[in-house]
CSV table of C-alpha atoms in Angstrom, one decimal:
chain,number,residue,atom,x,y,z
D,23,UNK,CA,-21.7,78.0,-202.3
D,24,UNK,CA,-21.7,74.2,-202.4
D,25,UNK,CA,-25.1,74.3,-204.2
D,26,UNK,CA,-23.8,76.8,-206.8
D,27,UNK,CA,-20.7,74.6,-207.5
D,28,UNK,CA,-22.8,71.5,-207.9
D,29,UNK,CA,-25.2,73.4,-210.2
D,30,UNK,CA,-22.1,74.3,-212.2
D,31,UNK,CA,-21.2,70.5,-212.6
D,32,UNK,CA,-24.7,69.9,-214.1
D,33,UNK,CA,-24.5,72.9,-216.4
D,34,UNK,CA,-21.1,72.0,-217.7
D,35,UNK,CA,-22.4,68.5,-218.5
D,36,UNK,CA,-25.2,70.0,-220.7
D,37,UNK,CA,-23.7,73.0,-222.4
D,38,UNK,CA,-20.6,72.7,-224.7
D,39,UNK,CA,-19.7,76.4,-224.2
D,40,UNK,CA,-19.1,75.6,-220.5
D,41,UNK,CA,-16.9,72.6,-221.2
D,42,UNK,CA,-13.1,72.5,-221.4
D,43,UNK,CA,-12.7,73.1,-225.2
D,44,UNK,CA,-9.5,75.2,-225.2
D,45,UNK,CA,-6.0,74.6,-223.9
D,46,UNK,CA,-3.6,77.5,-223.3
D,47,UNK,CA,-0.1,76.0,-223.7
D,48,UNK,CA,3.0,77.6,-222.1
D,49,UNK,CA,6.3,76.1,-223.5
D,50,UNK,CA,9.6,76.8,-221.9
D,51,UNK,CA,13.2,75.4,-221.9
D,52,UNK,CA,13.2,72.5,-219.5
D,53,UNK,CA,13.9,73.6,-215.9
D,54,UNK,CA,13.7,72.2,-212.4
D,55,UNK,CA,11.1,73.9,-210.3
D,56,UNK,CA,9.5,73.2,-207.0
D,57,UNK,CA,7.0,76.0,-206.7
D,58,UNK,CA,5.2,77.3,-209.8
D,59,UNK,CA,2.1,79.4,-210.3
D,60,UNK,CA,0.0,80.8,-213.0
D,61,UNK,CA,-1.0,84.5,-212.5
D,62,UNK,CA,-3.8,86.4,-214.1
D,63,UNK,CA,-2.5,89.8,-215.2
D,64,UNK,CA,-5.6,91.2,-217.0
D,65,UNK,CA,-8.7,92.8,-215.6
D,66,UNK,CA,-12.1,91.6,-216.7
D,67,UNK,CA,-15.4,93.4,-216.8
D,68,UNK,CA,-18.8,92.5,-215.3
D,69,UNK,CA,-19.3,88.8,-215.3
D,70,UNK,CA,-15.9,87.9,-216.9
D,71,UNK,CA,-14.4,85.4,-214.5
D,72,UNK,CA,-11.2,83.3,-214.6
D,73,UNK,CA,-12.0,79.6,-214.7
D,74,UNK,CA,-9.7,76.6,-215.0
D,75,UNK,CA,-10.9,73.1,-215.6
D,76,UNK,CA,-7.4,71.6,-215.3
D,77,UNK,CA,-3.9,72.8,-214.8
D,78,UNK,CA,-1.4,70.2,-216.1
D,79,UNK,CA,2.4,70.0,-216.2
D,80,UNK,CA,4.6,68.1,-218.7
D,81,UNK,CA,8.2,67.1,-219.3
D,82,UNK,CA,9.2,66.0,-222.8
D,83,UNK,CA,5.6,65.3,-223.7
D,84,UNK,CA,4.8,63.2,-220.6
D,85,UNK,CA,2.3,64.6,-218.2
D,86,UNK,CA,3.6,64.7,-214.6
D,87,UNK,CA,1.2,62.7,-212.5
D,88,UNK,CA,-0.5,64.5,-209.7
D,89,UNK,CA,0.8,63.3,-206.3
D,90,UNK,CA,-0.3,63.4,-202.7
D,91,UNK,CA,2.7,65.5,-201.7
D,92,UNK,CA,1.6,68.4,-204.0
D,93,UNK,CA,0.4,71.4,-202.1
D,94,UNK,CA,-2.1,73.6,-204.0
D,95,UNK,CA,-3.1,77.2,-203.4
D,96,UNK,CA,-5.4,79.6,-205.2
D,97,UNK,CA,-6.5,83.2,-204.8
D,98,UNK,CA,-9.3,83.8,-204.7
D,99,UNK,CA,-11.5,80.8,-203.8
D,100,UNK,CA,-8.8,78.7,-202.2
D,101,UNK,CA,-11.4,76.2,-201.0
D,102,UNK,CA,-12.0,74.8,-204.5
D,103,UNK,CA,-8.5,74.7,-205.9
D,104,UNK,CA,-8.6,70.9,-206.1
D,105,UNK,CA,-11.2,71.2,-208.8
D,106,UNK,CA,-8.5,72.3,-211.2
D,107,UNK,CA,-6.4,69.1,-210.5
D,108,UNK,CA,-9.0,66.3,-210.4
D,109,UNK,CA,-9.2,65.1,-214.1
D,110,UNK,CA,-12.9,65.5,-214.1
D,111,UNK,CA,-14.5,67.0,-217.3
D,112,UNK,CA,-17.4,68.6,-215.3
D,113,UNK,CA,-15.5,70.4,-212.5
D,114,UNK,CA,-13.5,73.6,-212.6
D,115,UNK,CA,-12.0,76.1,-210.3
D,116,UNK,CA,-13.5,79.6,-210.7
D,117,UNK,CA,-12.7,82.9,-209.2
D,118,UNK,CA,-16.4,83.6,-208.6
D,119,UNK,CA,-15.7,87.2,-209.1
D,120,UNK,CA,-14.6,89.5,-211.9
D,121,UNK,CA,-11.1,88.6,-213.0
D,122,UNK,CA,-8.3,91.0,-211.9
D,123,UNK,CA,-4.5,91.1,-211.8
D,124,UNK,CA,-2.9,89.1,-209.0
D,125,UNK,CA,-5.3,86.1,-209.1
D,126,UNK,CA,-3.3,82.9,-209.1
D,127,UNK,CA,-3.2,79.1,-209.0
D,128,UNK,CA,-0.1,77.7,-207.3
D,129,UNK,CA,1.5,74.3,-207.0
D,130,UNK,CA,4.3,73.2,-204.7
D,131,UNK,CA,5.5,69.8,-206.0
D,132,UNK,CA,7.2,69.0,-202.7
D,133,UNK,CA,10.5,68.5,-204.5
D,134,UNK,CA,12.3,69.8,-207.6
D,135,UNK,CA,10.4,68.7,-210.7
D,136,UNK,CA,11.6,69.2,-214.3
D,137,UNK,CA,9.0,71.0,-216.4
D,138,UNK,CA,9.0,72.2,-220.0
D,139,UNK,CA,5.3,72.7,-220.7
D,140,UNK,CA,2.3,73.9,-218.7
D,141,UNK,CA,-1.3,73.6,-220.0
D,142,UNK,CA,-4.4,75.4,-218.7
D,143,UNK,CA,-7.6,73.9,-219.9
D,144,UNK,CA,-10.6,76.2,-219.9
D,145,UNK,CA,-14.0,76.9,-221.5
D,146,UNK,CA,-15.5,79.5,-223.8
D,147,UNK,CA,-18.2,80.9,-221.6
D,148,UNK,CA,-15.9,83.5,-220.1
D,149,UNK,CA,-14.0,84.0,-223.3
D,150,UNK,CA,-12.2,87.3,-223.0
D,151,UNK,CA,-8.6,88.5,-223.6
D,152,UNK,CA,-6.9,86.4,-221.0
D,153,UNK,CA,-3.4,87.6,-220.0
D,154,UNK,CA,-1.4,85.2,-217.9
D,155,UNK,CA,2.1,84.9,-216.5
D,156,UNK,CA,3.9,81.7,-215.5
D,157,UNK,CA,6.1,82.2,-212.5
D,158,UNK,CA,8.6,80.1,-210.5
D,159,UNK,CA,9.9,80.6,-206.9
D,160,UNK,CA,13.6,81.2,-206.8
D,161,UNK,CA,15.4,82.0,-203.6
D,162,UNK,CA,12.1,83.0,-201.9
D,163,UNK,CA,11.1,85.4,-204.8
D,164,UNK,CA,8.7,84.8,-207.6
D,165,UNK,CA,10.2,85.3,-211.0
D,166,UNK,CA,8.5,85.3,-214.4
D,167,UNK,CA,9.2,82.3,-216.6
D,168,UNK,CA,7.0,83.3,-219.5
D,169,UNK,CA,3.9,85.2,-220.4
D,170,UNK,CA,3.5,83.7,-223.9
D,171,UNK,CA,1.2,80.9,-224.8
D,172,UNK,CA,-0.6,79.4,-227.7
D,173,UNK,CA,-4.1,78.0,-227.9
D,174,UNK,CA,-5.3,74.6,-229.0
D,175,UNK,CA,-8.8,73.2,-229.3
D,176,UNK,CA,-9.6,70.1,-227.1
D,177,UNK,CA,-12.7,68.0,-226.6
D,178,UNK,CA,-13.7,65.3,-224.1
D,179,UNK,CA,-14.7,62.0,-225.7
D,180,UNK,CA,-16.7,60.5,-222.8
D,181,UNK,CA,-20.1,61.3,-221.4
D,182,UNK,CA,-20.1,64.5,-219.4
D,183,UNK,CA,-23.6,63.7,-218.1
D,184,UNK,CA,-22.4,60.5,-216.5
D,185,UNK,CA,-19.3,62.3,-215.2
D,186,UNK,CA,-21.7,64.8,-213.5
D,187,UNK,CA,-23.6,61.9,-211.9
D,188,UNK,CA,-20.3,60.5,-210.6
D,189,UNK,CA,-19.5,63.8,-209.0
D,190,UNK,CA,-22.9,63.9,-207.3
D,191,UNK,CA,-22.5,60.4,-205.9
D,192,UNK,CA,-18.9,61.1,-204.8
D,193,UNK,CA,-20.3,64.0,-202.7
D,194,UNK,CA,-23.0,61.8,-201.1
D,195,UNK,CA,-25.9,63.2,-203.1
D,196,UNK,CA,-28.3,60.3,-203.8
D,197,UNK,CA,-31.3,62.2,-205.1
D,198,UNK,CA,-32.0,65.0,-207.5
D,199,UNK,CA,-35.2,67.0,-207.6
D,200,UNK,CA,-35.8,68.7,-210.9
D,201,UNK,CA,-38.7,71.1,-211.2
D,202,UNK,CA,-40.3,71.3,-214.7
D,203,UNK,CA,-39.3,74.9,-215.0
D,204,UNK,CA,-35.7,74.5,-213.9
D,205,UNK,CA,-33.0,75.6,-216.3
D,206,UNK,CA,-32.2,72.5,-218.4
D,207,UNK,CA,-35.0,70.4,-217.0
D,208,UNK,CA,-36.0,69.1,-220.5
D,209,UNK,CA,-32.6,67.4,-220.8
D,210,UNK,CA,-33.0,65.5,-217.5
D,211,UNK,CA,-36.6,64.6,-218.2
D,212,UNK,CA,-36.0,63.6,-221.8
D,213,UNK,CA,-33.2,61.1,-221.2
D,214,UNK,CA,-32.5,60.4,-217.5
D,215,UNK,CA,-30.6,57.2,-218.4
D,216,UNK,CA,-27.9,59.4,-220.1
D,217,UNK,CA,-27.4,61.0,-216.7
D,218,UNK,CA,-27.4,57.7,-214.8
D,219,UNK,CA,-30.6,58.7,-213.1
D,220,UNK,CA,-33.6,56.6,-212.2
D,221,UNK,CA,-37.0,58.1,-211.8
D,222,UNK,CA,-38.0,57.8,-208.1
D,223,UNK,CA,-41.3,59.6,-208.2
D,224,UNK,CA,-43.3,62.4,-209.8
D,225,UNK,CA,-45.2,65.3,-208.3
D,226,UNK,CA,-47.0,68.2,-209.9
D,227,UNK,CA,-44.4,70.4,-211.4
D,228,UNK,CA,-41.4,68.2,-210.8
D,229,UNK,CA,-39.6,64.8,-210.8
D,230,UNK,CA,-37.4,63.1,-208.2
D,231,UNK,CA,-34.5,61.1,-209.5
D,232,UNK,CA,-32.2,58.7,-207.8
D,233,UNK,CA,-28.6,59.0,-208.7
D,234,UNK,CA,-27.5,55.5,-209.9
D,235,UNK,CA,-23.6,55.4,-209.9
D,236,UNK,CA,-23.9,51.7,-210.6
D,237,UNK,CA,-25.1,52.6,-214.1
D,238,UNK,CA,-22.1,54.8,-214.9
D,239,UNK,CA,-20.1,53.3,-217.7
D,240,UNK,CA,-16.3,53.6,-217.3
């Protein structure tokens, strides 16, 4: 599973259709909430997963900063819920299974927090008729806040390839072996500098790169 997730970072860095290019925006009258969750209410087919690059909360146009007291939950894939709250352009939480009603991402702010807008950033690779419901916990019960949203196009302005190198280094991955017939190998081999990679050695059919976080530009 860890290998599949890391592979996802590298794929997102290369392919625009995997990057967060759309924001689904839920607007609501300002209200104080402590626990809030976004619930999937539609059923996908085949490979149609639910994926979330970032889940953000706003009050009067100001993003509410993530804080250490936040408690995050997800169903399914609770182990990777942090990937939807890390501000990285190459990570995302995924259901890793066909989307179905009842899947959710949940945040407990640790205290009452005023919110008037929620944004879910996602990609186009699993573009299907998403149906989502925003809920808040009141008196121990979850109640619907809104199920209406609008969509806006977004685009990351930095280098997704260098962002991927940063994620590798942050996980203690110092070397990357790319076989010549690997998916996307031409991109690595053609411009390793763009990835903050340094060629460490060649062998028949493949190249070993050293991840060089010192070359990542802020």
